Amino acid sequence: MPKKPSAGNTRPRALLEKIYKTAKTIRVFESEGIKLYRRGLIRGYFHPYLGQEAIATGACTALKEGDYIASTHRGHGHCIAQGAEIKKMVAELLQKKTGYCKGYGGSMHIADIAKGNLGANGIVGAGTPLGVGAALASQIRGSDAVTVTFTSDGASNNGTFLEGLNLAAIWNLNFILVIENNQYAVSTTIEESTRETELYKRGESLGVPSRRVDGNDPLAVYDAIEDCAKLCREGKGPFLIEAVTYRHTGHHVNDPGSYMPDEKKKYYAERDPVNRARQYLLDMTDLTEAQIAAFDAEIEQEFADAVTFAEASGEVSVEEFKEFLETY
Amino acid sequence: MADREIMYRDALREAIDEEMAANAQVFIIGEGIAERGGSYKVTEGLLAKYGKKRVRDTPIAEAGMIGVGVGAAIAGARPIVEILYVDFAMLGMEMIVNQAAKFRLMTGGTGRVPFIMRTQGGTGGGVAAQHSQSLEALFYHIPGLKVVMPSTPYDAKGLLKYALRQDDPVMFLEHKHLYMTKGMVPEGEYVIEFGKADIKREGSDVTLIAWSNMVPRAMAAAAELAKDGISVEVVDPRTLSPLDTGTILASVAKTKRVVIVQEAVRRGGVASDIASIIQEQAFYDLDAPITIVAGLNTPIPFNLELEKASVPQVPDVVAAVRKVLHHDIPMAAE
Ligand SMILES: Cc1ncc(C[n+]2csc(CCOP(=O)(O)OP(=O)(O)O)c2C)c(N)n1
Ligand SMILES: [Mg+2]
């Protein structure tokens, strides 16, 4: 099971601040987003990333400009951690023209190509070969860019996992597969889905250096990805990181998650990733509670402004849509 | 025996339940279908009744699930594989197209594949491009597959029961909008053979051909047109493969005008094929060109207004019927 937070060491304040603000931004986005959903402002699917913030945050913070990520149906966190504009994300969820996909995509299809985010995905497992493809393109064009695909415990039982990771391995690609093992695929437990629940071992079977980290510890994830990314750039890729975590909510906004036992929820709540990022700030920097509270207020304001922006935005008209289709 | 009004999803459950009770070879696998009772509640209660052996949850492994279903069918079982969205069936196309569809011919008729894939498609609820497709034409195109698209609880039950008794691979395509719709279903035993269209409404002026969720829209359009004295005959093929051309052609001979409605994109669609069959076999019966009302050639957008604009709505059907009716009357410039 997860290791203890990588406590004791000191880190640059800028790094810890970035990690905290990113994790907190995801937390606010998801919590407030659920409220918008409940008010009927968002339709379709909404898979909250609550509880898993450390993974996207730690991983994307360790990447450089020009690197790529591929995401999942639970993609808001990755998008934010990769530097997306909150207002364009909210606008997308509200199906507005000012959204990332002009309202054509919605929650499961937000992509931010400019930031190297190849997109969320409605098809479980699709991001693995897509990410390997981005890594292949980088290799062919002689770039040392690294691609991280975020995938999930459920997706690791899909054929795309084996085919994608094996290709990355035989071609020595700059590719890191991050399995976010939140222990469920909807309500199906990991034990019901596989005999070998230590998912990182699947990477080993393909000759890919693989390990497990505490997916609720943003620094543990950061360290793992930073390390792997560096080795990738030395031609030693690919890698697999299994980050063990747990959702705070059900699978999507309309799933009460009644199958999630209280003890487990409690166990992970005590290891809440945002609290941990906050504790790092308190432990390793001279920032005060009041200063952190000011960060929080700023993040909440940014979200509120994003909603105002989105609500004031228009939608793509049917005429514009039909014009777009002429080239389809 | 008495009829009762039940939901489409209940009708499907009854069919599975009755056939599982009658035939120990019938089993069902899918994501979240056992304990959770399935995303559309079709399989609720089946685990308690038939046990873990015959009601199984699977990992997210569509190619594998479909493949093992096909293999089990070849070996004499009667598997039902539930795929959450027809969009995800694309991961299992190899097994459907190259294995299931071809086995009977490749074995000179000695091998049979009584495999059923139950899945659902169509737009609704803002689930966007990868969860909203109408893909019947892909399966329709493949010789060896039966393609079933029930529009009512009655048809859903009768067709699924029949599917579980015949010996060919069946693409049983439900619609996400239909699960909670209600209709009369007899308490007693019945099956509906494949290849038998149903006249959902009799009429004499125009033949309106529609299936799946386009049937309720065609019925609504017919009701509206009736107010103006226009008599529309709504023909629901129920199974696209085999297709009941006899019933379609008889209706065309009577009305001489045809509108075909499909939710799927127009390009390469089943409607185009039905139109080609009608024009080839009943050209001289026609008083107006056949009109197709279909989805735009587009992936389904997330935005509600754009989603609606992507697929036929009742007013589109009404307008098309009016157009074929007034085809021979010179119209004022638009
Ligand atoms: C190929 C495919 N099969 C099924 C689904 C439906 N589905 C969406 S999310 C999900 C569960 C995913 O579980 P996991 O991969 O562990 O990711 P998590 O939701 O836990 O983040 C399922 C079954 C899908 N989107 N794509
Ligand atoms: Mg999971």
mmCIF file of N, CA and C in Angstrom, chain B residues 100-168:
data_model
loop_
_atom_site.group_PDB
_atom_site.id
_atom_site.type_symbol
_atom_site.label_atom_id
_atom_site.label_comp_id
_atom_site.label_asym_id
_atom_site.label_seq_id
_atom_site.Cartn_x
_atom_site.Cartn_y
_atom_site.Cartn_z
ATOM 1 N N ALA B 100 -17.556 -13.841 -35.966
ATOM 2 C CA ALA B 100 -18.969 -14.218 -35.816
ATOM 3 C C ALA B 100 -19.708 -14.272 -37.156
ATOM 4 N N ALA B 101 -19.533 -13.231 -37.959
ATOM 5 C CA ALA B 101 -20.336 -13.128 -39.181
ATOM 6 C C ALA B 101 -19.959 -14.188 -40.206
ATOM 7 N N LYS B 102 -18.724 -14.653 -40.169
ATOM 8 C CA LYS B 102 -18.236 -15.488 -41.255
ATOM 9 C C LYS B 102 -18.218 -16.979 -40.944
ATOM 10 N N PHE B 103 -18.325 -17.300 -39.666
ATOM 11 C CA PHE B 103 -18.099 -18.685 -39.251
ATOM 12 C C PHE B 103 -19.032 -19.673 -39.947
ATOM 13 N N ARG B 104 -20.288 -19.315 -40.034
ATOM 14 C CA ARG B 104 -21.259 -20.250 -40.616
ATOM 15 C C ARG B 104 -20.887 -20.597 -42.057
ATOM 16 N N LEU B 105 -20.580 -19.581 -42.861
ATOM 17 C CA LEU B 105 -20.229 -19.859 -44.247
ATOM 18 C C LEU B 105 -18.893 -20.583 -44.343
ATOM 19 N N MET B 106 -17.922 -20.114 -43.574
ATOM 20 C CA MET B 106 -16.581 -20.707 -43.666
ATOM 21 C C MET B 106 -16.591 -22.188 -43.321
ATOM 22 N N THR B 107 -17.561 -22.570 -42.484
ATOM 23 C CA THR B 107 -17.638 -23.978 -42.096
ATOM 24 C C THR B 107 -18.671 -24.721 -42.936
ATOM 25 N N GLY B 108 -19.042 -24.113 -44.055
ATOM 26 C CA GLY B 108 -19.996 -24.770 -44.944
ATOM 27 C C GLY B 108 -21.333 -25.026 -44.278
ATOM 28 N N GLY B 109 -21.651 -24.185 -43.311
ATOM 29 C CA GLY B 109 -22.948 -24.317 -42.645
ATOM 30 C C GLY B 109 -22.938 -25.300 -41.491
ATOM 31 N N THR B 110 -21.801 -25.908 -41.219
ATOM 32 C CA THR B 110 -21.767 -26.880 -40.109
ATOM 33 C C THR B 110 -21.629 -26.176 -38.760
ATOM 34 N N GLY B 111 -21.049 -24.978 -38.766
ATOM 35 C CA GLY B 111 -20.900 -24.234 -37.506
ATOM 36 C C GLY B 111 -21.921 -23.121 -37.419
ATOM 37 N N ARG B 112 -22.429 -22.871 -36.225
ATOM 38 C CA ARG B 112 -23.385 -21.780 -36.030
ATOM 39 C C ARG B 112 -22.906 -20.894 -34.884
ATOM 40 N N VAL B 113 -23.339 -19.646 -34.890
ATOM 41 C CA VAL B 113 -22.885 -18.684 -33.885
ATOM 42 C C VAL B 113 -24.083 -17.962 -33.256
ATOM 43 N N PRO B 114 -24.760 -18.607 -32.316
ATOM 44 C CA PRO B 114 -25.918 -17.960 -31.688
ATOM 45 C C PRO B 114 -25.491 -16.954 -30.617
ATOM 46 N N PHE B 115 -24.818 -15.926 -31.086
ATOM 47 C CA PHE B 115 -24.229 -14.911 -30.213
ATOM 48 C C PHE B 115 -25.083 -13.647 -30.264
ATOM 49 N N ILE B 116 -25.379 -13.087 -29.117
ATOM 50 C CA ILE B 116 -26.150 -11.844 -29.104
ATOM 51 C C ILE B 116 -25.354 -10.734 -28.446
ATOM 52 N N MET B 117 -25.152 -9.667 -29.186
ATOM 53 C CA MET B 117 -24.603 -8.465 -28.569
ATOM 54 C C MET B 117 -25.763 -7.505 -28.354
ATOM 55 N N ARG B 118 -26.047 -7.210 -27.092
ATOM 56 C CA ARG B 118 -27.039 -6.199 -26.763
ATOM 57 C C ARG B 118 -26.285 -4.920 -26.467
ATOM 58 N N THR B 119 -26.696 -3.843 -27.101
ATOM 59 C CA THR B 119 -26.056 -2.572 -26.815
ATOM 60 C C THR B 119 -27.049 -1.465 -27.122
ATOM 61 N N GLN B 120 -26.662 -0.231 -26.907
ATOM 62 C CA GLN B 120 -27.585 0.867 -27.184
ATOM 63 C C GLN B 120 -26.850 2.006 -27.861
ATOM 64 N N GLY B 121 -27.588 2.766 -28.653
ATOM 65 C CA GLY B 121 -26.979 3.897 -29.348
ATOM 66 C C GLY B 121 -27.898 5.094 -29.337
ATOM 67 N N GLY B 122 -27.529 6.059 -30.160
ATOM 68 C CA GLY B 122 -28.374 7.231 -30.347
ATOM 69 C C GLY B 122 -28.008 8.417 -29.488
ATOM 70 N N THR B 123 -28.623 9.547 -29.844
ATOM 71 C CA THR B 123 -28.333 10.784 -29.125
ATOM 72 C C THR B 123 -29.252 10.921 -27.914
ATOM 73 N N GLY B 124 -28.859 11.824 -27.039
ATOM 74 C CA GLY B 124 -29.703 12.146 -25.891
ATOM 75 C C GLY B 124 -28.874 12.374 -24.661
ATOM 76 N N GLY B 125 -29.157 13.464 -23.975
ATOM 77 C CA GLY B 125 -28.524 13.681 -22.682
ATOM 78 C C GLY B 125 -27.158 14.334 -22.731
ATOM 79 N N GLY B 126 -26.736 14.770 -23.880
ATOM 80 C CA GLY B 126 -25.468 15.505 -23.941
ATOM 81 C C GLY B 126 -24.257 14.663 -23.661
ATOM 82 N N VAL B 127 -24.243 13.419 -24.152
ATOM 83 C CA VAL B 127 -23.089 12.572 -23.875
ATOM 84 C C VAL B 127 -22.058 12.610 -25.005
ATOM 85 N N ALA B 128 -22.318 13.449 -25.996
ATOM 86 C CA ALA B 128 -21.326 13.845 -26.999
ATOM 87 C C ALA B 128 -20.877 12.743 -27.955
ATOM 88 N N ALA B 129 -19.805 13.049 -28.682
ATOM 89 C CA ALA B 129 -19.486 12.329 -29.922
ATOM 90 C C ALA B 129 -19.189 10.845 -29.760
ATOM 91 N N GLN B 130 -18.607 10.451 -28.633
ATOM 92 C CA GLN B 130 -18.206 9.048 -28.489
ATOM 93 C C GLN B 130 -19.229 8.211 -27.714
ATOM 94 N N HIS B 131 -20.386 8.789 -27.418
ATOM 95 C CA HIS B 131 -21.428 8.046 -26.687
ATOM 96 C C HIS B 131 -22.808 8.259 -27.302
ATOM 97 N N SER B 132 -22.874 8.662 -28.545
ATOM 98 C CA SER B 132 -24.171 9.061 -29.122
ATOM 99 C C SER B 132 -24.420 8.509 -30.521
ATOM 100 N N GLN B 133 -23.545 7.640 -30.998
ATOM 101 C CA GLN B 133 -23.648 7.272 -32.402
ATOM 102 C C GLN B 133 -24.780 6.287 -32.680
ATOM 103 N N SER B 134 -25.217 6.329 -33.935
ATOM 104 C CA SER B 134 -26.163 5.339 -34.457
ATOM 105 C C SER B 134 -25.390 4.574 -35.534
ATOM 106 N N LEU B 135 -24.966 3.367 -35.216
ATOM 107 C CA LEU B 135 -24.001 2.676 -36.074
ATOM 108 C C LEU B 135 -24.564 1.438 -36.771
ATOM 109 N N GLU B 136 -25.903 1.365 -36.875
ATOM 110 C CA GLU B 136 -26.479 0.148 -37.454
ATOM 111 C C GLU B 136 -25.966 -0.167 -38.849
ATOM 112 N N ALA B 137 -25.628 0.886 -39.614
ATOM 113 C CA ALA B 137 -25.200 0.639 -40.993
ATOM 114 C C ALA B 137 -23.912 -0.181 -41.056
ATOM 115 N N LEU B 138 -23.054 -0.021 -40.052
ATOM 116 C CA LEU B 138 -21.806 -0.797 -40.055
ATOM 117 C C LEU B 138 -22.110 -2.291 -39.997
ATOM 118 N N PHE B 139 -23.059 -2.643 -39.148
ATOM 119 C CA PHE B 139 -23.401 -4.061 -38.994
ATOM 120 C C PHE B 139 -24.248 -4.543 -40.172
ATOM 121 N N TYR B 140 -25.136 -3.682 -40.617
ATOM 122 C CA TYR B 140 -26.022 -3.988 -41.750
ATOM 123 C C TYR B 140 -25.188 -4.351 -42.980
ATOM 124 N N HIS B 141 -24.059 -3.714 -43.086
ATOM 125 C CA HIS B 141 -23.192 -3.921 -44.241
ATOM 126 C C HIS B 141 -22.559 -5.313 -44.271
ATOM 127 N N ILE B 142 -22.526 -5.962 -43.116
ATOM 128 C CA ILE B 142 -21.772 -7.219 -43.018
ATOM 129 C C ILE B 142 -22.676 -8.435 -43.186
ATOM 130 N N PRO B 143 -22.516 -9.185 -44.285
ATOM 131 C CA PRO B 143 -23.321 -10.402 -44.441
ATOM 132 C C PRO B 143 -23.036 -11.368 -43.300
ATOM 133 N N GLY B 144 -24.091 -11.947 -42.779
ATOM 134 C CA GLY B 144 -23.920 -12.918 -41.691
ATOM 135 C C GLY B 144 -24.420 -12.409 -40.354
ATOM 136 N N LEU B 145 -24.651 -11.098 -40.264
ATOM 137 C CA LEU B 145 -25.148 -10.538 -39.006
ATOM 138 C C LEU B 145 -26.634 -10.222 -39.120
ATOM 139 N N LYS B 146 -27.361 -10.483 -38.057
ATOM 140 C CA LYS B 146 -28.744 -10.027 -37.973
ATOM 141 C C LYS B 146 -28.718 -8.693 -37.233
ATOM 142 N N VAL B 147 -29.488 -7.734 -37.720
ATOM 143 C CA VAL B 147 -29.501 -6.409 -37.087
ATOM 144 C C VAL B 147 -30.926 -6.089 -36.642
ATOM 145 N N VAL B 148 -31.095 -5.979 -35.323
ATOM 146 C CA VAL B 148 -32.418 -5.837 -34.732
ATOM 147 C C VAL B 148 -32.495 -4.498 -33.998
ATOM 148 N N MET B 149 -33.544 -3.728 -34.266
ATOM 149 C CA MET B 149 -33.660 -2.401 -33.637
ATOM 150 C C MET B 149 -35.079 -2.139 -33.154
ATOM 151 N N PRO B 150 -35.448 -2.686 -32.007
ATOM 152 C CA PRO B 150 -36.822 -2.559 -31.539
ATOM 153 C C PRO B 150 -37.164 -1.137 -31.090
ATOM 154 N N SER B 151 -38.417 -0.754 -31.343
ATOM 155 C CA SER B 151 -38.851 0.598 -30.968
ATOM 156 C C SER B 151 -39.842 0.600 -29.815
ATOM 157 N N THR B 152 -40.382 -0.548 -29.463
ATOM 158 C CA THR B 152 -41.402 -0.589 -28.394
ATOM 159 C C THR B 152 -41.078 -1.721 -27.416
ATOM 160 N N PRO B 153 -41.644 -1.665 -26.218
ATOM 161 C CA PRO B 153 -41.447 -2.761 -25.273
ATOM 162 C C PRO B 153 -41.917 -4.107 -25.851
ATOM 163 N N TYR B 154 -43.046 -4.086 -26.533
ATOM 164 C CA TYR B 154 -43.580 -5.327 -27.114
ATOM 165 C C TYR B 154 -42.576 -5.936 -28.090
ATOM 166 N N ASP B 155 -42.072 -5.106 -28.987
ATOM 167 C CA ASP B 155 -41.119 -5.607 -29.977
ATOM 168 C C ASP B 155 -39.816 -6.036 -29.308
ATOM 169 N N ALA B 156 -39.378 -5.262 -28.334
ATOM 170 C CA ALA B 156 -38.107 -5.569 -27.670
ATOM 171 C C ALA B 156 -38.158 -6.966 -27.062
ATOM 172 N N LYS B 157 -39.243 -7.264 -26.382
ATOM 173 C CA LYS B 157 -39.332 -8.562 -25.723
ATOM 174 C C LYS B 157 -39.432 -9.705 -26.739
ATOM 175 N N GLY B 158 -40.335 -9.553 -27.675
ATOM 176 C CA GLY B 158 -40.551 -10.627 -28.643
ATOM 177 C C GLY B 158 -39.328 -10.897 -29.501
ATOM 178 N N LEU B 159 -38.648 -9.840 -29.888
ATOM 179 C CA LEU B 159 -37.468 -10.005 -30.744
ATOM 180 C C LEU B 159 -36.296 -10.593 -29.964
ATOM 181 N N LEU B 160 -36.147 -10.183 -28.708
ATOM 182 C CA LEU B 160 -35.019 -10.710 -27.932
ATOM 183 C C LEU B 160 -35.240 -12.193 -27.623
ATOM 184 N N LYS B 161 -36.472 -12.551 -27.354
ATOM 185 C CA LYS B 161 -36.760 -13.965 -27.112
ATOM 186 C C LYS B 161 -36.480 -14.790 -28.372
ATOM 187 N N TYR B 162 -36.886 -14.239 -29.502
ATOM 188 C CA TYR B 162 -36.627 -14.952 -30.756
ATOM 189 C C TYR B 162 -35.110 -15.069 -30.994
ATOM 190 N N ALA B 163 -34.407 -13.971 -30.723
ATOM 191 C CA ALA B 163 -32.956 -13.955 -30.932
ATOM 192 C C ALA B 163 -32.289 -15.083 -30.146
ATOM 193 N N LEU B 164 -32.815 -15.333 -28.966
ATOM 194 C CA LEU B 164 -32.207 -16.347 -28.104
ATOM 195 C C LEU B 164 -32.565 -17.770 -28.527
ATOM 196 N N ARG B 165 -33.406 -17.878 -29.531
ATOM 197 C CA ARG B 165 -33.778 -19.222 -30.002
ATOM 198 C C ARG B 165 -33.267 -19.513 -31.398
ATOM 199 N N GLN B 166 -32.782 -18.511 -32.107
ATOM 200 C CA GLN B 166 -32.267 -18.754 -33.452
ATOM 201 C C GLN B 166 -30.740 -18.914 -33.369
ATOM 202 N N ASP B 167 -30.088 -19.146 -34.491
ATOM 203 C CA ASP B 167 -28.700 -19.615 -34.436
ATOM 204 C C ASP B 167 -27.657 -18.700 -35.073
ATOM 205 N N ASP B 168 -28.010 -17.460 -35.382
ATOM 206 C CA ASP B 168 -27.026 -16.575 -36.018
ATOM 207 C C ASP B 168 -26.651 -15.413 -35.110
#
